[in-house]
């Protein structure tokens, strides 16, 4: 019985070796292992490398986030101190004696008479 053979077309160029063939040729792994690159292990190695890259990226991201949180906590503490100072100044400047000092320049004076109470009868309203 005759063997099956592929027809070789003359106008077709032979295909390249692909990425792993190129990698094997550049790294010259065939000389060190006396065979081709063991392709069956490459998906596991690629997955492990991908996990390593993700782990390093995640670690850098977490450290950057912690630095940002520390910076923002310091800023919030400064703002809280500023608010407390501003509130104290506002409360001091809104005292009756301080308001009287500020409006004296405008020619206004404090009334020395107590306020009069206005009484409205129920039928007048």
mmCIF file of C-alpha atoms in Angstrom:
data_model
loop_
_atom_site.group_PDB
_atom_site.id
_atom_site.type_symbol
_atom_site.label_atom_id
_atom_site.label_comp_id
_atom_site.label_asym_id
_atom_site.label_seq_id
_atom_site.Cartn_x
_atom_site.Cartn_y
_atom_site.Cartn_z
ATOM 1 C CA UNK A 1 0.000 0.000 0.000
ATOM 2 C CA UNK A 2 1.297 3.468 -0.866
ATOM 3 C CA UNK A 3 2.075 6.144 1.695
ATOM 4 C CA UNK A 4 0.086 9.324 1.967
ATOM 5 C CA UNK A 5 2.167 12.381 1.180
ATOM 6 C CA UNK A 6 1.419 16.064 1.214
ATOM 7 C CA UNK A 7 1.638 17.912 -2.013
ATOM 8 C CA UNK A 8 4.236 20.622 -1.865
ATOM 9 C CA UNK A 9 3.182 23.623 -3.823
ATOM 10 C CA UNK A 10 5.995 25.534 -5.345
ATOM 11 C CA UNK A 11 4.450 28.978 -5.008
ATOM 12 C CA UNK A 12 3.965 28.705 -1.225
ATOM 13 C CA UNK A 13 6.730 29.896 1.025
ATOM 14 C CA UNK A 14 7.520 27.819 4.088
ATOM 15 C CA UNK A 15 5.962 29.219 7.208
ATOM 16 C CA UNK A 16 8.093 30.739 9.954
ATOM 17 C CA UNK A 17 8.865 28.945 13.144
ATOM 18 C CA UNK A 18 6.590 31.169 15.177
ATOM 19 C CA UNK A 19 7.260 32.987 18.420
ATOM 20 C CA UNK A 20 8.576 30.034 20.404
ATOM 21 C CA UNK A 21 10.804 28.911 17.559
ATOM 22 C CA UNK A 22 12.173 32.460 17.321
ATOM 23 C CA UNK A 23 12.660 32.526 21.096
ATOM 24 C CA UNK A 24 14.441 29.184 21.035
ATOM 25 C CA UNK A 25 16.725 30.348 18.227
ATOM 26 C CA UNK A 26 17.590 33.651 19.937
ATOM 27 C CA UNK A 27 18.236 32.121 23.345
ATOM 28 C CA UNK A 28 20.020 29.133 21.801
ATOM 29 C CA UNK A 29 18.233 26.775 24.117
ATOM 30 C CA UNK A 30 18.538 23.864 21.725
ATOM 31 C CA UNK A 31 22.281 23.781 22.357
ATOM 32 C CA UNK A 32 21.864 23.693 26.116
ATOM 33 C CA UNK A 33 19.099 21.095 26.189
ATOM 34 C CA UNK A 34 20.030 19.268 22.984
ATOM 35 C CA UNK A 35 16.429 19.500 21.869
ATOM 36 C CA UNK A 36 13.740 22.040 21.121
ATOM 37 C CA UNK A 37 12.173 24.270 23.737
ATOM 38 C CA UNK A 38 9.736 22.224 25.849
ATOM 39 C CA UNK A 39 6.594 23.995 24.718
ATOM 40 C CA UNK A 40 4.343 21.972 26.988
ATOM 41 C CA UNK A 41 5.631 23.904 30.025
ATOM 42 C CA UNK A 42 5.368 27.381 28.503
ATOM 43 C CA UNK A 43 1.686 28.051 29.387
ATOM 44 C CA UNK A 44 2.398 27.288 33.044
ATOM 45 C CA UNK A 45 5.524 29.447 33.027
ATOM 46 C CA UNK A 46 3.687 32.274 31.239
ATOM 47 C CA UNK A 47 0.842 32.075 33.777
ATOM 48 C CA UNK A 48 3.316 32.144 36.666
ATOM 49 C CA UNK A 49 5.082 35.157 35.167
ATOM 50 C CA UNK A 50 1.723 36.879 34.681
ATOM 51 C CA UNK A 51 0.817 36.238 38.325
ATOM 52 C CA UNK A 52 4.205 37.610 39.400
ATOM 53 C CA UNK A 53 3.713 40.776 37.356
ATOM 54 C CA UNK A 54 0.219 41.203 38.785
ATOM 55 C CA UNK A 55 1.542 40.692 42.325
ATOM 56 C CA UNK A 56 4.252 43.337 41.887
ATOM 57 C CA UNK A 57 1.787 45.796 40.302
ATOM 58 C CA UNK A 58 -0.720 45.239 43.107
ATOM 59 C CA UNK A 59 1.977 45.778 45.741
ATOM 60 C CA UNK A 60 3.051 49.073 44.139
ATOM 61 C CA UNK A 61 -0.576 50.172 43.824
ATOM 62 C CA UNK A 62 -1.246 49.406 47.504
ATOM 63 C CA UNK A 63 1.857 51.299 48.660
ATOM 64 C CA UNK A 64 0.937 54.314 46.508
ATOM 65 C CA UNK A 65 -2.584 54.278 47.940
ATOM 66 C CA UNK A 66 -1.245 54.149 51.517
ATOM 67 C CA UNK A 67 1.032 57.137 50.781
ATOM 68 C CA UNK A 68 -1.933 59.073 49.355
ATOM 69 C CA UNK A 69 -4.044 58.227 52.415
ATOM 70 C CA UNK A 70 -1.297 59.432 54.770
ATOM 71 C CA UNK A 71 -0.939 62.658 52.800
ATOM 72 C CA UNK A 72 -4.700 63.264 52.852
ATOM 73 C CA UNK A 73 -4.918 62.523 56.593
ATOM 74 C CA UNK A 74 -2.283 65.197 57.247
ATOM 75 C CA UNK A 75 -4.177 67.641 55.051
ATOM 76 C CA UNK A 76 -7.469 66.891 56.832
ATOM 77 C CA UNK A 77 -5.799 67.445 60.214
ATOM 78 C CA UNK A 78 -4.482 70.834 59.047
ATOM 79 C CA UNK A 79 -7.901 71.816 57.721
ATOM 80 C CA UNK A 80 -9.557 70.726 60.953
ATOM 81 C CA UNK A 81 -7.160 72.933 62.935
ATOM 82 C CA UNK A 82 -7.902 75.850 60.579
ATOM 83 C CA UNK A 83 -11.647 75.392 61.020
ATOM 84 C CA UNK A 84 -11.319 75.353 64.790
ATOM 85 C CA UNK A 85 -9.281 78.567 64.697
ATOM 86 C CA UNK A 86 -11.747 80.263 62.344
ATOM 87 C CA UNK A 87 -14.709 79.236 64.495
ATOM 88 C CA UNK A 88 -13.034 80.645 67.605
ATOM 89 C CA UNK A 89 -12.288 83.936 65.808
ATOM 90 C CA UNK A 90 -15.866 84.110 64.537
ATOM 91 C CA UNK A 91 -17.299 83.509 67.985
ATOM 92 C CA UNK A 92 -15.006 86.163 69.472
ATOM 93 C CA UNK A 93 -15.813 88.747 66.789
ATOM 94 C CA UNK A 94 -19.564 88.176 67.131
ATOM 95 C CA UNK A 95 -19.616 89.117 70.822
ATOM 96 C CA UNK A 96 -21.640 92.241 71.552
ATOM 97 C CA UNK A 97 -18.660 94.228 72.813
ATOM 98 C CA UNK A 98 -16.583 93.429 69.700
ATOM 99 C CA UNK A 99 -19.449 94.350 67.376
ATOM 100 C CA UNK A 100 -19.872 97.634 69.266
ATOM 101 C CA UNK A 101 -16.173 98.454 68.761
ATOM 102 C CA UNK A 102 -16.408 97.746 65.015
ATOM 103 C CA UNK A 103 -19.567 99.828 64.408
ATOM 104 C CA UNK A 104 -18.338 102.793 66.484
ATOM 105 C CA UNK A 105 -16.299 103.864 63.416
ATOM 106 C CA UNK A 106 -19.572 104.077 61.475
ATOM 107 C CA UNK A 107 -21.116 106.396 64.090
ATOM 108 C CA UNK A 108 -23.453 103.789 65.617
ATOM 109 C CA UNK A 109 -23.786 103.381 69.374
ATOM 110 C CA UNK A 110 -25.248 100.748 71.621
ATOM 111 C CA UNK A 111 -28.712 101.391 72.958
ATOM 112 C CA UNK A 112 -28.715 101.808 76.706
ATOM 113 C CA UNK A 113 -32.460 101.222 77.008
ATOM 114 C CA UNK A 114 -33.772 97.696 77.212
ATOM 115 C CA UNK A 115 -35.883 96.558 74.288
ATOM 116 C CA UNK A 116 -39.618 97.324 74.522
ATOM 117 C CA UNK A 117 -42.055 94.474 74.368
ATOM 118 C CA UNK A 118 -44.845 94.896 71.848
ATOM 119 C CA UNK A 119 -48.127 93.367 72.948
ATOM 120 C CA UNK A 120 -50.725 92.628 70.316
ATOM 121 C CA UNK A 121 -54.276 91.776 71.340
ATOM 122 C CA UNK A 122 -55.782 88.680 69.833
ATOM 123 C CA UNK A 123 -58.528 90.584 67.954
ATOM 124 C CA UNK A 124 -56.043 93.122 66.498
ATOM 125 C CA UNK A 125 -54.149 90.513 64.652
#
